[in-house]
Coordinates of C-alpha atoms and ligand atoms in Angstrom, one line a residue:
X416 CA -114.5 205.0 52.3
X417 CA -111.4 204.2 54.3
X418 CA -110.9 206.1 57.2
X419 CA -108.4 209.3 57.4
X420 CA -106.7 210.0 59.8
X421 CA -106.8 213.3 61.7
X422 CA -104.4 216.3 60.3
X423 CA -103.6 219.5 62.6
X424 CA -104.6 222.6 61.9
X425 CA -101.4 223.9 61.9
X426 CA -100.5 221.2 59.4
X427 CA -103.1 221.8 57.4
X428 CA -102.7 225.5 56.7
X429 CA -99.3 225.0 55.5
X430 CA -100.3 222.5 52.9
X431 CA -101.0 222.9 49.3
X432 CA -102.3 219.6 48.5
X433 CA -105.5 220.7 47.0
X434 CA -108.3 217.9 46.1
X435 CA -106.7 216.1 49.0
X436 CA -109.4 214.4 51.6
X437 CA -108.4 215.4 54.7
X438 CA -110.1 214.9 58.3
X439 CA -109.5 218.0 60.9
X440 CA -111.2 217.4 64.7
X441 CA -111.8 220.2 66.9
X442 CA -113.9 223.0 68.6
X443 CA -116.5 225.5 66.9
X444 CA -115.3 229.2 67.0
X445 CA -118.2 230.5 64.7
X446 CA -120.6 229.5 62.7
X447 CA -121.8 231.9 60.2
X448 CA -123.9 231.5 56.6
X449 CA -126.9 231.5 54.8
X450 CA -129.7 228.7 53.8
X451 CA -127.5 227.7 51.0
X452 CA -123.9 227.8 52.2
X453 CA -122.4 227.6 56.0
X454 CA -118.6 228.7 57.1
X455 CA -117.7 227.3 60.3
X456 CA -114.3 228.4 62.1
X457 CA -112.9 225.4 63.6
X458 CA -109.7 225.8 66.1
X459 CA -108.0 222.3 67.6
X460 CA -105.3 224.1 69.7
X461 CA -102.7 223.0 68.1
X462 CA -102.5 226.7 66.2
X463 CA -104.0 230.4 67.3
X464 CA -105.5 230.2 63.8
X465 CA -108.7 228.8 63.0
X466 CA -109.6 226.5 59.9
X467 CA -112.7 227.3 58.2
X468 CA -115.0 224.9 57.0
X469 CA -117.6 225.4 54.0
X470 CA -120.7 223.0 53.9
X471 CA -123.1 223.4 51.2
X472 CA -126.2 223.8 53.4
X473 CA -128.5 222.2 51.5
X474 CA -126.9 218.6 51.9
X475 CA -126.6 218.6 55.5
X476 CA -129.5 217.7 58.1
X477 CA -130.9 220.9 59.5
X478 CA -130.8 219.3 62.9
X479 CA -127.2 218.3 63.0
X480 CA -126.4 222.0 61.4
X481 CA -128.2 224.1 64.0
X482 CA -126.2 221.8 66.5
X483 CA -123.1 223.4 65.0
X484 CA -122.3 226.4 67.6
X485 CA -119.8 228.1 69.0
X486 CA -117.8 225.7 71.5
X487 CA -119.3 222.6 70.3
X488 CA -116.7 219.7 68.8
X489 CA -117.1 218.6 65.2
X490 CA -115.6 215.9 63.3
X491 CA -115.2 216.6 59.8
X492 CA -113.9 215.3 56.4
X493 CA -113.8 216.8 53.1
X494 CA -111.5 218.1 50.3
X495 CA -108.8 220.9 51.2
X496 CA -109.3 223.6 49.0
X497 CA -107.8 226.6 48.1
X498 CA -109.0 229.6 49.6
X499 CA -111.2 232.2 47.9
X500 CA -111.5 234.4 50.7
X501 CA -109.0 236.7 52.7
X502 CA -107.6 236.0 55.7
X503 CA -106.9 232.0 55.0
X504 CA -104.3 230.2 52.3
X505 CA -106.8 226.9 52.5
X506 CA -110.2 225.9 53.9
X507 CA -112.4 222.5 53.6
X508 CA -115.1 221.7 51.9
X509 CA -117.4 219.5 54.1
X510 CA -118.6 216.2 53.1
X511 CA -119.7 214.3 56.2
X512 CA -119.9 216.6 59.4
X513 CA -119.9 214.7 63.0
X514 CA -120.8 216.1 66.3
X515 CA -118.7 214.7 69.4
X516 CA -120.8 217.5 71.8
X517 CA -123.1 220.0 71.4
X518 CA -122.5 223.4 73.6
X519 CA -126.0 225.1 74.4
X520 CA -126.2 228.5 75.0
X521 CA -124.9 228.8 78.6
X522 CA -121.2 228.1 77.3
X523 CA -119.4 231.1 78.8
X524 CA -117.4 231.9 75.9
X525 CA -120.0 232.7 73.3
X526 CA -118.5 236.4 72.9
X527 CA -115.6 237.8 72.6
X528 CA -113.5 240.6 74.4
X529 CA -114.3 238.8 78.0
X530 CA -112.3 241.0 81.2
X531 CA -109.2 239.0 82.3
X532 CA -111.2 238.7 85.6
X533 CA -113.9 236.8 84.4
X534 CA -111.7 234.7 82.5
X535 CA -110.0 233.5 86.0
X536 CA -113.4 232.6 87.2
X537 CA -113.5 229.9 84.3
X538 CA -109.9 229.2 84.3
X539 CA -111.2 225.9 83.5
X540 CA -112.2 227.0 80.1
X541 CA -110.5 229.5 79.3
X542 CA -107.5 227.5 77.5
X543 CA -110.2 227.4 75.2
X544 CA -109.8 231.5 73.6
X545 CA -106.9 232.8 71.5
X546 CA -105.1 234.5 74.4
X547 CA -105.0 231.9 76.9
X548 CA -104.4 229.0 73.9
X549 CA -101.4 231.5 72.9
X550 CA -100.0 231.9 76.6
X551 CA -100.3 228.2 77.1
X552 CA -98.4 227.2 73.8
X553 CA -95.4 229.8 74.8
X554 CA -95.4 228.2 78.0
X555 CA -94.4 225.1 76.8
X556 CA -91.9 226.1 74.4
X557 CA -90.1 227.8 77.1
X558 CA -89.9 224.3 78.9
X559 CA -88.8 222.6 76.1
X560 CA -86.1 225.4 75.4
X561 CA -85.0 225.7 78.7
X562 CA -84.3 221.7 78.5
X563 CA -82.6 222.1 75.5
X564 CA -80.0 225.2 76.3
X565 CA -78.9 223.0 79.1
X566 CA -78.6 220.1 77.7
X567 CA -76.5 221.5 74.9
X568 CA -74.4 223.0 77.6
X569 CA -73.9 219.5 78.9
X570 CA -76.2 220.3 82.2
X571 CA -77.8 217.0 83.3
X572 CA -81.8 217.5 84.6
X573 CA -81.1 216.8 88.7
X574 CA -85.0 215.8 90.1
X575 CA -84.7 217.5 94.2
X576 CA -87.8 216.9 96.7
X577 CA -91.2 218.8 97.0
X578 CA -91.2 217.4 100.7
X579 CA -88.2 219.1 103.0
X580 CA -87.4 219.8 106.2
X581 CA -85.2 222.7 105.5
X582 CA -86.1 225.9 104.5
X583 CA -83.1 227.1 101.8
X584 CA -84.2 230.7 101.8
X585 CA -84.6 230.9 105.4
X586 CA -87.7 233.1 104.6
X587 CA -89.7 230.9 106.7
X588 CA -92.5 231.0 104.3
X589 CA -93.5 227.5 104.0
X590 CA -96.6 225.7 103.5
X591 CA -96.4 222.4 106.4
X592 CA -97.4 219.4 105.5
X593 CA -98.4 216.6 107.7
X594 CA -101.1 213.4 107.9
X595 CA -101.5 214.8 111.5
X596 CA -105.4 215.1 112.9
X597 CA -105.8 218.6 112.7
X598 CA -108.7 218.5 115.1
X599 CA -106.8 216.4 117.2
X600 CA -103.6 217.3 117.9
X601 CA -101.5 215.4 120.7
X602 CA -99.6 217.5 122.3
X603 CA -96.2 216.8 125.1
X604 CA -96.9 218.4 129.1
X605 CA -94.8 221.6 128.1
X606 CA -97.3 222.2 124.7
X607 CA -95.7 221.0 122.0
X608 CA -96.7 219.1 119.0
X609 CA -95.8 215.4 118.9
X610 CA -94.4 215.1 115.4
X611 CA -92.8 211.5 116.1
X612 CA -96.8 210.5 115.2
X613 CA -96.2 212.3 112.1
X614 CA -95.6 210.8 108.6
X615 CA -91.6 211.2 108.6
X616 CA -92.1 211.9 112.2
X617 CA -90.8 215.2 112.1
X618 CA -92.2 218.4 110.7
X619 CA -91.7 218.3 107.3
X620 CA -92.6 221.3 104.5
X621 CA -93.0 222.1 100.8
X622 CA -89.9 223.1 99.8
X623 CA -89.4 227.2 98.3
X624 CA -85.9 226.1 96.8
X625 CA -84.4 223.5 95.3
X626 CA -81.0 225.2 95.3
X627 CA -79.4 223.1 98.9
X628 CA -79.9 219.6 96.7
X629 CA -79.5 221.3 93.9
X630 CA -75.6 222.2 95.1
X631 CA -75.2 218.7 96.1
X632 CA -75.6 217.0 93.0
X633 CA -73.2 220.0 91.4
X634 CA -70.6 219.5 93.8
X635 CA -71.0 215.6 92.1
X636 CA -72.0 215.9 88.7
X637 CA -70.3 219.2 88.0
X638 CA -73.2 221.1 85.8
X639 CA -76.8 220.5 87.2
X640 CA -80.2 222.4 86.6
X641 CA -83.6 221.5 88.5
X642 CA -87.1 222.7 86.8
X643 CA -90.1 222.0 88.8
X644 CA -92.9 224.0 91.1
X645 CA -91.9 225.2 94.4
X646 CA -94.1 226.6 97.5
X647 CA -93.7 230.0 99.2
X648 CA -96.8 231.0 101.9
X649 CA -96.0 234.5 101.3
X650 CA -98.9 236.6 101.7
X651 CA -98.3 238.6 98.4
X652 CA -101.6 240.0 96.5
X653 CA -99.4 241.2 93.9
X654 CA -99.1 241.0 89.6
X655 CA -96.2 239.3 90.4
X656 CA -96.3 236.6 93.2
X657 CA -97.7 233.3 93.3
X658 CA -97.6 231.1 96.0
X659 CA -97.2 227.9 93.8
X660 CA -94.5 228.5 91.2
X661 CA -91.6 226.9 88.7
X662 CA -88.3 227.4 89.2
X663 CA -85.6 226.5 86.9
X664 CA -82.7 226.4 89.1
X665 CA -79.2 225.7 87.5
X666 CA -75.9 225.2 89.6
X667 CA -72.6 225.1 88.5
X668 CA -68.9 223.5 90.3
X669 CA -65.7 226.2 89.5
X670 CA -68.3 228.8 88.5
X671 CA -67.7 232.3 90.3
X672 CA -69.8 235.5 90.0
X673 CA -69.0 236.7 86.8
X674 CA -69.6 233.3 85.0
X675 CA -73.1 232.9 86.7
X676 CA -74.0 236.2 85.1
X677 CA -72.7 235.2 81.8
X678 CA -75.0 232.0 82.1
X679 CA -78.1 234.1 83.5
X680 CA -77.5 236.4 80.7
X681 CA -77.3 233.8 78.0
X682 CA -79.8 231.6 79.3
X683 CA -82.5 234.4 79.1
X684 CA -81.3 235.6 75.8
X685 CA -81.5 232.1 74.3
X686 CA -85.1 231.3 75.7
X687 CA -86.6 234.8 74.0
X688 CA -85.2 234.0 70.7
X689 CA -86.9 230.7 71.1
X690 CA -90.1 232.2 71.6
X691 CA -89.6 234.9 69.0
X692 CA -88.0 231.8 66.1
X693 CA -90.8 229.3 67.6
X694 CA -93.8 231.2 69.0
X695 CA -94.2 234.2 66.4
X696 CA -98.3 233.7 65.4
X697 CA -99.5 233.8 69.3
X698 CA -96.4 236.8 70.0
X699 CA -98.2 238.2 67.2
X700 CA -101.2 237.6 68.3
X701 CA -100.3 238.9 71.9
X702 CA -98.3 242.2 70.9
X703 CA -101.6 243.1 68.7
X704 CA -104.4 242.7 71.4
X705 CA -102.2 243.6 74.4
X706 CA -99.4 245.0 74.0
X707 CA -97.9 246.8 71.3
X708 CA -94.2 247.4 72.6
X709 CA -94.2 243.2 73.2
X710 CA -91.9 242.6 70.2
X711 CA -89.4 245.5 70.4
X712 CA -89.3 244.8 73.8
X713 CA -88.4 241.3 72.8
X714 CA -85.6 242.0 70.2
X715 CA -84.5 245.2 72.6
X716 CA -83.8 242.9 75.4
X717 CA -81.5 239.7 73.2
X718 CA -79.5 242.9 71.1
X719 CA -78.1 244.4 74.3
X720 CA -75.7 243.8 77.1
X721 CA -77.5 243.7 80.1
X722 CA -76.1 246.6 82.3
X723 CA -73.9 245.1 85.4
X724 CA -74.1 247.7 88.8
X725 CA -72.6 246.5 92.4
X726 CA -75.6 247.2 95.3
X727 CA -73.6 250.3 96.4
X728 CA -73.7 252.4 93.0
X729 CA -77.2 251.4 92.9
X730 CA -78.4 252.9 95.8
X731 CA -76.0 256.1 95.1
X732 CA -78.3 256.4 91.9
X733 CA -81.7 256.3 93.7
X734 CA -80.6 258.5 96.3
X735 CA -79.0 261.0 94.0
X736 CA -82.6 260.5 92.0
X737 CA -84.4 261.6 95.3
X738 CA -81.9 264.4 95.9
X739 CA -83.1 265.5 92.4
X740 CA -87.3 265.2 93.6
X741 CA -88.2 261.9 92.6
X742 CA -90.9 260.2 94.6
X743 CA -90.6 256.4 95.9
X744 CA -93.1 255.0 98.4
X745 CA -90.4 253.4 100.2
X746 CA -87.3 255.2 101.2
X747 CA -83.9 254.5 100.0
X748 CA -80.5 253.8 102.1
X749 CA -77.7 251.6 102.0
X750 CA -78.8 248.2 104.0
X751 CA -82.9 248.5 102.2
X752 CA -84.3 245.5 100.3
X753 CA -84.9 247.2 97.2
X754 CA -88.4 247.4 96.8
X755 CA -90.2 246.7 93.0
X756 CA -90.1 250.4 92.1
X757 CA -86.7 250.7 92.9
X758 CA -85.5 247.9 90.7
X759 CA -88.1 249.2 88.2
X760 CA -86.7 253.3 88.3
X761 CA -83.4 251.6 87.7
X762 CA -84.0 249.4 84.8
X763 CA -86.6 251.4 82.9
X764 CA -85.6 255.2 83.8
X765 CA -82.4 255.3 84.2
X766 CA -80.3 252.3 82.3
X767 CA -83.5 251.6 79.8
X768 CA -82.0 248.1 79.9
X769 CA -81.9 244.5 82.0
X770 CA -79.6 245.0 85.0
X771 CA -77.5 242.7 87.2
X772 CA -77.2 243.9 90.7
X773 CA -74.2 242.0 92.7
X774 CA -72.6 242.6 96.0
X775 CA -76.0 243.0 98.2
X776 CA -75.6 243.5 101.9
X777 CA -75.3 240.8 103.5
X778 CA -78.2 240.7 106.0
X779 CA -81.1 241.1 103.4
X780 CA -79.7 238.0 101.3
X781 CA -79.6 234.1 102.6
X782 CA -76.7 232.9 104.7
X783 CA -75.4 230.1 101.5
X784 CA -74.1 233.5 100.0
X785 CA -70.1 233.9 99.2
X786 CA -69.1 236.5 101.5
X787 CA -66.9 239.7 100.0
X788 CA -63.8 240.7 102.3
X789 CA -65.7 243.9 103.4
X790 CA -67.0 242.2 105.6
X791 CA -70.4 243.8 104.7
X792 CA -71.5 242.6 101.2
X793 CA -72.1 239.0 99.8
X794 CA -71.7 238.0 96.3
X795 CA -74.9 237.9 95.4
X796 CA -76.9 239.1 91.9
X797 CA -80.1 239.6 91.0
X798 CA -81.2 240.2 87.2
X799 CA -83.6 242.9 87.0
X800 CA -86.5 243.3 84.3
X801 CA -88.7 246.1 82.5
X802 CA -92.0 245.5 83.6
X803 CA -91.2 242.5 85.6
X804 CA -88.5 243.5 88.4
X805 CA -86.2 240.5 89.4
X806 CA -86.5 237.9 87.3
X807 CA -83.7 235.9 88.1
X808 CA -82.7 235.3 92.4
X809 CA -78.4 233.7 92.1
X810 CA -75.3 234.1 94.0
X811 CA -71.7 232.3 94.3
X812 CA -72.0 230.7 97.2
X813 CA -69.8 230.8 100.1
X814 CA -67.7 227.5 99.9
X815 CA -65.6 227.9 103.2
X816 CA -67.2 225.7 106.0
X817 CA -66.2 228.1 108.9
X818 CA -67.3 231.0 107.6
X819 CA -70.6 229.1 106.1
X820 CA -71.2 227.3 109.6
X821 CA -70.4 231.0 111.4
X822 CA -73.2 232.4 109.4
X823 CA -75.4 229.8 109.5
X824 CA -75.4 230.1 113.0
X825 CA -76.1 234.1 113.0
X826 CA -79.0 234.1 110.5
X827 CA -80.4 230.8 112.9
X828 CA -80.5 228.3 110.5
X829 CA -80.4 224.7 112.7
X830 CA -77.6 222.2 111.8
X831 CA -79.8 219.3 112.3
X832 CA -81.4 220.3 109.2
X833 CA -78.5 221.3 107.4
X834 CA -75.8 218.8 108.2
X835 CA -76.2 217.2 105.1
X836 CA -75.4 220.4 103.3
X837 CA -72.5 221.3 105.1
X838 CA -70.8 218.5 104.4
X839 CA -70.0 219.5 100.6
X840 CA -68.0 222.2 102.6
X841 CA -66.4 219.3 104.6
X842 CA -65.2 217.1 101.6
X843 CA -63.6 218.2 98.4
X844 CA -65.4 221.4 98.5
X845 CA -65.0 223.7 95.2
X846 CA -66.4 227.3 94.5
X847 CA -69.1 227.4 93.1
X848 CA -72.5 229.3 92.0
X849 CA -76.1 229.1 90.8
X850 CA -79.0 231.1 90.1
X851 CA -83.0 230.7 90.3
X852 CA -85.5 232.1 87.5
X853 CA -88.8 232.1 88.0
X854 CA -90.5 230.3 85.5
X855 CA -93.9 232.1 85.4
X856 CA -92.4 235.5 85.2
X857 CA -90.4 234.5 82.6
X858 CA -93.6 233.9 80.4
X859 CA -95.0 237.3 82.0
X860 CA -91.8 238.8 79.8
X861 CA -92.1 237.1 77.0
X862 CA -95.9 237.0 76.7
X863 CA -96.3 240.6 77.6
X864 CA -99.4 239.3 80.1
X865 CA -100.1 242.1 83.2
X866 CA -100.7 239.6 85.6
X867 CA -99.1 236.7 87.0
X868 CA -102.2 234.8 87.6
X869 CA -103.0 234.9 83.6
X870 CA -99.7 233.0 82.6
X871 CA -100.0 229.8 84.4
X872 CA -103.2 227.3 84.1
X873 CA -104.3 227.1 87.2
X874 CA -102.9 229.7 89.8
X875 CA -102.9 229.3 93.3
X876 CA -102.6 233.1 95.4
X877 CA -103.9 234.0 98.9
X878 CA -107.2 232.3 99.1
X879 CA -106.9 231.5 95.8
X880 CA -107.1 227.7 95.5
X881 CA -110.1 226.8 92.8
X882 CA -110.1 224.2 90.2
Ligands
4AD195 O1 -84.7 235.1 94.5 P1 -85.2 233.7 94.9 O2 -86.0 233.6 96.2 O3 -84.0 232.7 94.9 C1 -84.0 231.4 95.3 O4 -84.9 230.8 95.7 C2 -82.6 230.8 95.2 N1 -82.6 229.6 96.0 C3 -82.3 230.6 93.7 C4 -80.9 230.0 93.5 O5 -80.0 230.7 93.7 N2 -80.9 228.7 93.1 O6 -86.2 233.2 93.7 C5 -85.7 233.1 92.4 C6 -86.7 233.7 91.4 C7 -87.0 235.1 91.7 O7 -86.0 236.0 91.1 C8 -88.4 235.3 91.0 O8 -88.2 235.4 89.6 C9 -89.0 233.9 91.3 O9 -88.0 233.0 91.6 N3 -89.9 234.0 92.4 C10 -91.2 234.1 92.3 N4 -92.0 234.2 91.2 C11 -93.4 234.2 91.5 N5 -94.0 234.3 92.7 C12 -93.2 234.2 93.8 N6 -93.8 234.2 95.0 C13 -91.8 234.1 93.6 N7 -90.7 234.0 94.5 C14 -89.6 233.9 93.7
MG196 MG1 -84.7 237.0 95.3

């Protein structure tokens, strides 16, 4: 017989070409039957659904079919057929049944309805069950949509270093790296470290931004957009924090304030319609076994304006909500970082809706910010999310050199590492603006996940480094 070539499952279940031979590759979900007839639930990945196989027991070998369990991988051929049975349009009927490995009965996945915790312990397997299949194909069709609403917007894809020696948030949360001997570290008469030994022979870091080299390349090639992972050594146990994350960072020459909302607004809009045109079996999948509000939540969030508030009427709002006897763990003033359940009271109690906080005061936001002529507020925004808090980090940024350099200098960030930077302030500088989103709790939205640490492969959290 001449050899066929491997279909998709997803493929596969769309097709009506019954009596067709047909070869499907994959991993055993179930195996179920009697002495004369066998259904086996096959799964390749490239679909939540399973296809189900139907082999006439009694022309296999009884060896090869008791080697046919769950998580084993089976090459099969046979005839695509019609379904009989509920739940499936077509199935196969076996003729020739190949193992490629067996999977005894330590395989950790043999039930199902396994804690999310235990699941992290195996996060090397656990691509391998519906939910974590289902994250992992929304995650990548948020990458590919992401790509494609910039490029249609005639963004160009700007590549900025992992290695830096300036920290853009000025957060000081970064991880150092160096080929120094850690057990033996020269150090100068007066104590400090030598880093002239070092591999750029200075102290260099991961970088938490890539917004500084980001604004370079915008101040040149006009629209820009960087996607890649980015560090931050924040000590953050929380659903939403990881300490290795993606950031899709877009910046823009002649944009001001009210344009980078515009773009935040229709940049998250367009990426959950993606999900909801592209991704709707795992949404479905999701909104059934998690989270029943997922898809209303979904549609809610693309059919309405997201509500725009200035810092100041914010806090006017949670204070007037604590004159009224509402309880926050943190207290509320004008000058506070807004803490989670702030930002969540806001969006989920009181708007119901995404909101886009501007005009934050200027010491709890970086010094890069556009500075308002209070004297007191910079032109910042933040987009806030049900359930998720800030989703998206932006501001215009100040484009003035003396002001920039003046706070610069206040908020202690060094020239030497910024000299670079300044100089897009020294020659032919433009306004301009950008914004960051974090990837992973983008998918956290759209996915409808609790926690962080279930929407990325392989997280990495405070002593949390494994596979
Ligand atoms: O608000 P952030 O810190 O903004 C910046 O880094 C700017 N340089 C962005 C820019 O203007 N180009 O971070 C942006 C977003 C946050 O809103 C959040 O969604 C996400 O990145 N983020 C994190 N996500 C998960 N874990 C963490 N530790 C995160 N820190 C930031
Ligand atoms: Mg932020």
């Amino acid at each position: 017989m001449e050899k066929i070539k491997r279909t998709a499952i997803v493929d596969l279940l769309k097709s009506s070409d019954y009596g067709k031979n047909v070869c499907v590759k994959g991993w055993v979900r179930t195996k179920r039957g009697n002495k004369n007839v066998i259904f086996i639930a096959v799964n390749d990945g490239s679909t939540i659904k399973n296809i189900q196989i139907v082999a006439d027991a009694t022309k296999f070998d009884e060896n090869l079919l008791k080697q046919i369990t769950t998580g084993s991988s089976v090459c099969i051929f046979g005839v695509l057929v019609e379904s009989q049975g509920s739940g499936q349009t077509v199935e196969i009927h076996a003729s020739t049944i190949e193992i490629y490995g067996t999977a005894d009965e330590t395989y950790p996945l043999q039930k199902k309805g396994h804690s999310m915790e235990f699941l992290r312990e195996i996060a090397h397997l656990r691509p391998r069950t519906n939910t974590f299949g289902a994250v992992f194909r929304i995650r990548h069709n948020m990458a590919f949509a992401i790509h494609k609403f910039f490029h249609e917007r005639g963004f160009f894809y700007f590549h900025t270093p992992i290695i830096t020696a300036s920290d853009c948030e000025g957060a000081g949360q970064m991880f150092q790296v160096t080929t120094l001997d850690l057990k033996n570290i020269k150090k100068s008469a007066n104590g400090e470290v030598d880093f002239s030994e070092d591999f750029y022979g200075k102290p260099a870091n991961l970088t938490v931004s890539g917004q500084l080299e980001g604004e370079l390349a915008a101040t040149a090639l006009g629209l820009i957009y960087t996607f890649g992972p980015i560090f931050r050594a924040e000590n953050s146990n929380t659903l939403r924090h990881l300490s290795e994350l993606w950031m899709i960072e877009p910046e823009m020459a002649f944009y001001e304030i009210d344009d980078n909302m515009q773009l935040a607004e229709d940049f998250i809009k367009y990426c959950i319609r993606w999900a909801l045109d592209n991704c709707s079996d795992d949404i479905k999948f999701l909104c059934d076994m998690f989270d029943k509000e997922l898809i209303d939540r979904l549609n809610f969030v693309i059919a309405n304006d997201f509500v725009r508030l200035k810092y100041s009427e914010g806090i006017k709002i949670l204070e007037d909500a604590v004159a009224n006897g509402h309880k926050f763990e943190f207290p509320v003033y004008w000058g506070t970082d807004l803490a989670a359940e702030h930002e969540r009271f806001l969006v989920e109690q009181y708007f119901k809706n995404p909101v886009i906080l501007t005009d934050y005061p200027k010491e709890i936001k970086s010094f890069y910010m556009k500075q308002n002529d209070d004297g007191k507020t910079v032109r910042a925004m933040d987009v806030l999310f049900p359930k998720i808090g800030e989703i998206i980090g932006g501001s215009q940024r100040e484009e003035n050199l003396e002001k920039l350099k003046k706070r610069a200098a206040e908020m202690n960030v060094p020239d030497k590492d910024i000299w670079w930077y300044m100089d897009t302030r020294r020659y032919g500088t433009v306004p301009h603006s950008g914004f960051g989103l974090g990837f992973d709790r983008l998918i956290l939205f759209v996915t409808g996940m609790a926690n962080i640490r279930d929407v990325i492969p392989f997280p990495r959290t405070p002593k949390n480094a494994e596979f």
